[in-house]
Short mmCIF file of C-alpha atoms in Angstrom, two decimals:
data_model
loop_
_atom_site.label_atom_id
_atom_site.label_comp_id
_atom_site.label_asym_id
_atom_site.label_seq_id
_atom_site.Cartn_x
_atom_site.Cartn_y
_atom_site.Cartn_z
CA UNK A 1 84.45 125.02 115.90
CA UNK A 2 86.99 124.68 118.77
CA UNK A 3 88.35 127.61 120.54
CA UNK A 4 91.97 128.14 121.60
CA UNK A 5 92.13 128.08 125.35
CA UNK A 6 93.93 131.23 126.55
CA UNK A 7 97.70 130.55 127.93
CA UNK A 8 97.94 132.36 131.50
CA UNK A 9 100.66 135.44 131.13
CA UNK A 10 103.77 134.33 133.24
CA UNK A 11 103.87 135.63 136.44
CA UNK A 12 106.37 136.88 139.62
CA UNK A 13 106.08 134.41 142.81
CA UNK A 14 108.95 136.28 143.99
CA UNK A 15 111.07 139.31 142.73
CA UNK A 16 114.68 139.57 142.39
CA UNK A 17 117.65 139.73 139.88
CA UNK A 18 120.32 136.26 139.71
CA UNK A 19 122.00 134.54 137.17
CA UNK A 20 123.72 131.62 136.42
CA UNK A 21 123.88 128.34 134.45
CA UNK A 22 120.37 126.11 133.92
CA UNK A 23 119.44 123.43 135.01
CA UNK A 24 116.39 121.68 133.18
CA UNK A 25 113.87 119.03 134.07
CA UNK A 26 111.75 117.88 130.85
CA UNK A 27 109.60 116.43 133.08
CA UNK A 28 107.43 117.91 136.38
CA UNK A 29 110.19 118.35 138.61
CA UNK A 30 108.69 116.44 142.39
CA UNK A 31 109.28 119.10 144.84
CA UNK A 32 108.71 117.46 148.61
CA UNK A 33 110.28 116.96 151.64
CA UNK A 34 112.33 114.45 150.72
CA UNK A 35 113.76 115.57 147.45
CA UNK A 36 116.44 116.68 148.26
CA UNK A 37 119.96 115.31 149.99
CA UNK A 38 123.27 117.31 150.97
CA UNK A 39 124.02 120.15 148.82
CA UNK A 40 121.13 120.44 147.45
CA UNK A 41 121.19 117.11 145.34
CA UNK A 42 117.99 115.48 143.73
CA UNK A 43 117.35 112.60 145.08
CA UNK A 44 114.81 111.38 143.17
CA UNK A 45 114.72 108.23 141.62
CA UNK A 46 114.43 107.58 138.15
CA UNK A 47 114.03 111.54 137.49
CA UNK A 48 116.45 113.00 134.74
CA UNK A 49 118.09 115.36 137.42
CA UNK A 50 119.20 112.52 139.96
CA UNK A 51 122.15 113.01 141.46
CA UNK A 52 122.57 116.63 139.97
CA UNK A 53 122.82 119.41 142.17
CA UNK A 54 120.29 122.30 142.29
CA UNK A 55 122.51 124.96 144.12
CA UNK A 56 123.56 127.68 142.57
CA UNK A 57 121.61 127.00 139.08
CA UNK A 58 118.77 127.94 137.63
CA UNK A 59 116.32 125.55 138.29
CA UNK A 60 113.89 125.20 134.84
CA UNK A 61 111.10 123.11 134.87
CA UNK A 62 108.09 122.52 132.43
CA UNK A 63 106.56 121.72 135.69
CA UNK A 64 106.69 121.55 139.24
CA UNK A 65 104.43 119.04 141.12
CA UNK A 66 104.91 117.64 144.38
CA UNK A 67 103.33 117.63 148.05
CA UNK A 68 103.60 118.55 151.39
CA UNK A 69 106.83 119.62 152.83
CA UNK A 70 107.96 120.79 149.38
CA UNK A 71 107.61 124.32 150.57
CA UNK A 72 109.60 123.51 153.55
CA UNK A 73 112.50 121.48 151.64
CA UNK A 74 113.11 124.98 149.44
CA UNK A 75 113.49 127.18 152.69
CA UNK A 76 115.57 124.43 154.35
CA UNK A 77 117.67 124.43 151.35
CA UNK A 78 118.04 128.22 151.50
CA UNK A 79 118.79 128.92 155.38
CA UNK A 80 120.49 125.80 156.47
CA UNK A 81 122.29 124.18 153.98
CA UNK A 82 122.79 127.44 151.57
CA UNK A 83 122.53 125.44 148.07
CA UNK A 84 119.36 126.58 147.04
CA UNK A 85 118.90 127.70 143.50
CA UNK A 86 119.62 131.11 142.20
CA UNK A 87 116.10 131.23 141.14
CA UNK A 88 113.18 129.01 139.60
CA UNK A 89 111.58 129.08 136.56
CA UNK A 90 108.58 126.91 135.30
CA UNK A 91 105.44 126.42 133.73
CA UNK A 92 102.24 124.89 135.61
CA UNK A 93 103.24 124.34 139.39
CA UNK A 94 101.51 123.87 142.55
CA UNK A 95 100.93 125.41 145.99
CA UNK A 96 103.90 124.34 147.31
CA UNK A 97 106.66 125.82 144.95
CA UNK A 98 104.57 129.39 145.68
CA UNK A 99 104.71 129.45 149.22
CA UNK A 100 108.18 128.42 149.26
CA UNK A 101 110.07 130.53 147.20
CA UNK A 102 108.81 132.94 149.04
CA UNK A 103 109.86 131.88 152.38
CA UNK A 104 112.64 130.78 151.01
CA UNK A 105 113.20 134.43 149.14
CA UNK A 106 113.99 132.78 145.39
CA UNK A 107 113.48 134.63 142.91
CA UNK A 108 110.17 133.13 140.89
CA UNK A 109 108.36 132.72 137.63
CA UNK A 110 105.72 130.71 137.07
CA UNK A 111 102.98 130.20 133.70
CA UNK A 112 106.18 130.32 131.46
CA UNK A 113 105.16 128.90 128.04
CA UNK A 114 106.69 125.37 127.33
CA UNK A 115 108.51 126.79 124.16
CA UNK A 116 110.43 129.28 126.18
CA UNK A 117 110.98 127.08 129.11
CA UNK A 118 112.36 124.21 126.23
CA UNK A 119 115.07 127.36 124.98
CA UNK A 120 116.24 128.77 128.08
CA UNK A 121 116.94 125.19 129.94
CA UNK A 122 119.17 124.56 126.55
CA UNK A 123 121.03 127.15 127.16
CA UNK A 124 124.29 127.67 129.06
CA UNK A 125 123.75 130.12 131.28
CA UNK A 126 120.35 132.24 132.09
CA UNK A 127 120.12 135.93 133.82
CA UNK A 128 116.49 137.38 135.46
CA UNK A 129 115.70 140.71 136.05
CA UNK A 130 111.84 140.84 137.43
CA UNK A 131 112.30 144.90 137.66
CA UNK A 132 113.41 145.21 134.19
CA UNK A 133 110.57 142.45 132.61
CA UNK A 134 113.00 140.17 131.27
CA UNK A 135 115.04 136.64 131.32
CA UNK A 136 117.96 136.76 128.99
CA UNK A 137 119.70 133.32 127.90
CA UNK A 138 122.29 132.09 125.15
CA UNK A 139 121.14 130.19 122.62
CA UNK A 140 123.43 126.92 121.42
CA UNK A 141 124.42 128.67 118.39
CA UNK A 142 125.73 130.96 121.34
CA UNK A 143 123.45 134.07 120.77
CA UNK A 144 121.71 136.57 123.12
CA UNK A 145 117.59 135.92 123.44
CA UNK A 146 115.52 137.41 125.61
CA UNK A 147 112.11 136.34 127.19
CA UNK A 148 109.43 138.78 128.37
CA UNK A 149 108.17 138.46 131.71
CA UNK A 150 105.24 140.75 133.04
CA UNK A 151 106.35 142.95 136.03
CA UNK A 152 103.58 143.00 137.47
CA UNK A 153 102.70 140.05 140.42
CA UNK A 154 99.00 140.12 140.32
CA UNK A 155 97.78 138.94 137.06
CA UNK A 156 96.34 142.31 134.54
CA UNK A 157 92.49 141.51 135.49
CA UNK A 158 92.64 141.09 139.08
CA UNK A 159 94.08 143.19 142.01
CA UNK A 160 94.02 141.85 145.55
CA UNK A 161 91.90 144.60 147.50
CA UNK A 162 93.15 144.91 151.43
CA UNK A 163 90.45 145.89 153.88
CA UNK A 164 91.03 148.51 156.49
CA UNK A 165 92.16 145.93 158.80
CA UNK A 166 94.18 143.64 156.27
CA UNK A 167 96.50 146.99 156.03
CA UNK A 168 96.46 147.30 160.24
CA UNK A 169 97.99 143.22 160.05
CA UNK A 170 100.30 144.46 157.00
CA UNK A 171 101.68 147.90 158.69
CA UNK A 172 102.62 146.17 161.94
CA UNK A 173 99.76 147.59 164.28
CA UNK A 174 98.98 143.69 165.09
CA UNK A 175 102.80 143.23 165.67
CA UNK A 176 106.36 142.76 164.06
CA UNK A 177 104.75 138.30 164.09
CA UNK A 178 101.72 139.85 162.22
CA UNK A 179 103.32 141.64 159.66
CA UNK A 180 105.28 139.35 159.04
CA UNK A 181 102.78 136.76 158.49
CA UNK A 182 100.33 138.83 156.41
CA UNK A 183 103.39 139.68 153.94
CA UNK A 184 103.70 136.00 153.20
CA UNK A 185 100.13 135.71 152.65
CA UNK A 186 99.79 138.98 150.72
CA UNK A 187 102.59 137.44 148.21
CA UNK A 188 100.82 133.80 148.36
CA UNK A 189 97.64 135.67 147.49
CA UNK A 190 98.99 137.96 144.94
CA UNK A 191 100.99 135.26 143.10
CA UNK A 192 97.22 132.54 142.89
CA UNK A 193 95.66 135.85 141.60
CA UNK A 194 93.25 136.48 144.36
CA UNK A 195 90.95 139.24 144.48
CA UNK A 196 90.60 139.81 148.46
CA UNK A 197 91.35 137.96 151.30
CA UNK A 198 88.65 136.29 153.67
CA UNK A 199 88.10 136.54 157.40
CA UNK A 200 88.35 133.16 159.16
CA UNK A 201 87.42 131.27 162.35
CA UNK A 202 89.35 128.76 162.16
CA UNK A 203 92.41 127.00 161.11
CA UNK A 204 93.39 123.40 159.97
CA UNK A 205 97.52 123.19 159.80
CA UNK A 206 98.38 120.73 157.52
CA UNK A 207 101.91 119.30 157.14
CA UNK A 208 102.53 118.84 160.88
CA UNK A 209 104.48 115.91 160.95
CA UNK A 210 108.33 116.56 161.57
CA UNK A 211 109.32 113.78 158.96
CA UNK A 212 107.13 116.00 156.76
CA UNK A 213 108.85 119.21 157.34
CA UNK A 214 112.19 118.64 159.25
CA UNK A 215 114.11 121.04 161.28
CA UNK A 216 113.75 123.87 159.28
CA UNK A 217 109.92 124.17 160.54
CA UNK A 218 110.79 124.25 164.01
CA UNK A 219 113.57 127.32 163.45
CA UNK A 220 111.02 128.32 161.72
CA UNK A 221 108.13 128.17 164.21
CA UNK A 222 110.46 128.97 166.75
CA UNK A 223 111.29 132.36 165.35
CA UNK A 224 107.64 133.15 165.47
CA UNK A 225 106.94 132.37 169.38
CA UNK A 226 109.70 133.91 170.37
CA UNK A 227 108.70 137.28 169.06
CA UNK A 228 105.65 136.64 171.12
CA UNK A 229 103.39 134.59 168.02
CA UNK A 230 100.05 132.88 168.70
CA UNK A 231 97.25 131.99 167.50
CA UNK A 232 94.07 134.01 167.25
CA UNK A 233 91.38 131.31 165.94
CA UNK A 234 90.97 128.00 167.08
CA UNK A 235 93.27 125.61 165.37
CA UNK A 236 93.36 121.58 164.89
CA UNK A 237 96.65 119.61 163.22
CA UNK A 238 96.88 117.01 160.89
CA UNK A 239 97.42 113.51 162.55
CA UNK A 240 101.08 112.90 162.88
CA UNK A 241 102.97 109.72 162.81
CA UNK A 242 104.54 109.51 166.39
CA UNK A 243 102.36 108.75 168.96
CA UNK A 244 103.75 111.06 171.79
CA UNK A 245 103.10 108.82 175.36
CA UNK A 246 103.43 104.99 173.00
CA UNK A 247 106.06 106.02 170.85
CA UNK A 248 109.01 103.33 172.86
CA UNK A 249 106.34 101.02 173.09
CA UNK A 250 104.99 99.45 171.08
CA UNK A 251 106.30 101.80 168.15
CA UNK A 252 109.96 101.27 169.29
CA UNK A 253 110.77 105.11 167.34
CA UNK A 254 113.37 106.56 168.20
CA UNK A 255 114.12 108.99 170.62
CA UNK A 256 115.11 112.02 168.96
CA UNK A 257 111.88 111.90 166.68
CA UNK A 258 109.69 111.81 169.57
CA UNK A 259 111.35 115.08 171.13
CA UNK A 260 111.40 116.78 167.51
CA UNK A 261 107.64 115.85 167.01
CA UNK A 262 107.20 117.05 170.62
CA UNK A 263 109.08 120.82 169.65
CA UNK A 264 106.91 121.06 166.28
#
């Protein structure tokens, strides 16, 4: 006898209240670096949203896969060029989409069954309220439905336990850099469903290449040093794709990408 696989409970990446019309992808929406072009238009070919514009909607999506610099390309959308979406919505998704709405500050909800993801993007227009539990849409026949959403961000079974020093990082005792830091990670941790966090001694930073991640990284990274951010374990980089002393010859790159690549 086969047994029905449980269906995950959807869950709050990020918290907040918008509203406004939908915007649907049918298929796993790509989220990367390169997704997007001015004003926040899809860019990707062959996908049913090309050429549609994600600011100011609510962006539903049976899916959201994707790969590095995806995270980036939703805060870049949010601080410089202001047309990122009201909020996101989807099913299945991947790391990316989680750590970037919450840089980016979009309101989030992921592990959305496919029936209820399928009914809201049909609608006209969609409203969120994480505090209150719910997603309210019309329906084509032009009715009110609502959606229940748990309010909690840590899934019922788990809770993310803080040691004594997690909560030093998280009260600022490390630093405003620290804080800062270990909120992101308390959300990224919260919204996986993690248990606990684990010491490390060492780092790998993936995603350093600045075709990968763009300016936005830099503001970004800037922001942090000049508060007085460093590192505290030793920490390696990805390879990137500029080669900093050959890059005019015999790579012939251009200028400006050698001195961004240099910043990051």
């Amino acid at each position: 006898m086969s047994q029905n696989k449980p269906q995950s409970k959807p869950r709050i990446v990020y918290p907040g209240a918008a509203e406004g019309p939908a915007l649907f992808s049918p298929v796993p929406f790509p989220l990367s670096g390169v997704t997007f072009g001015a004003e926040g238009v899809v860019n990707w070919d062959g996908h049913p949203l090309q050429s549609q514009s994600i600011q100011d909607k609510i962006l539903v999506a049976t899916e959201v896969s994707g790969f590095a610099g995806g995270d980036w390309a939703l805060l870049s959308l949010a601080t410089r060029q202001g047309s990122a979406p009201k909020a996101i919505l989807c099913g299945a998704c991947n790391s990316f989409l989680i750590a970037g709405a919450i840089l980016a500050k979009i309101p989030t909800i992921i592990d959305l069954p496919l029936e209820a993801l399928r009914a809201i993007g049909a609608s006209s227009r969609v409203s969120i309220a994480t505090d209150q539990g719910l997603i309210r849409y019309q329906t084509g026949a032009g009715e009110s439905a609502t959606a229940p959403i748990t309010r909690d961000r840590q899934p019922t079974d788990t809770e993310l336990r803080l040691t004594d020093e997690d909560l030093r990082m998280l009260d600022g005792s490390h630093g405003s850099v620290a804080a800062d830091c270990m909120k992101v990670i308390v959300a990224y941790a919260g919204a996986l469903g993690a248990a606990r966090l684990i010491d490390i001694e060492s780092v790998h930073l993936a995603g350093s290449g600045y075709n990968t991640t763009g300016d936005v990284a830099i503001d970004y990274l800037d922001h942090l040093v000049d508060r007085g951010g460093r590192v505290r374990v030793p920490a390696t980089l990805n390879p990137i794709v500029v080669d900093l002393e050959r890059w005019q010859k015999p790579m012939r790159l251009p200028s400006q990408l050698r001195e961004k690549q240099q910043q990051m």
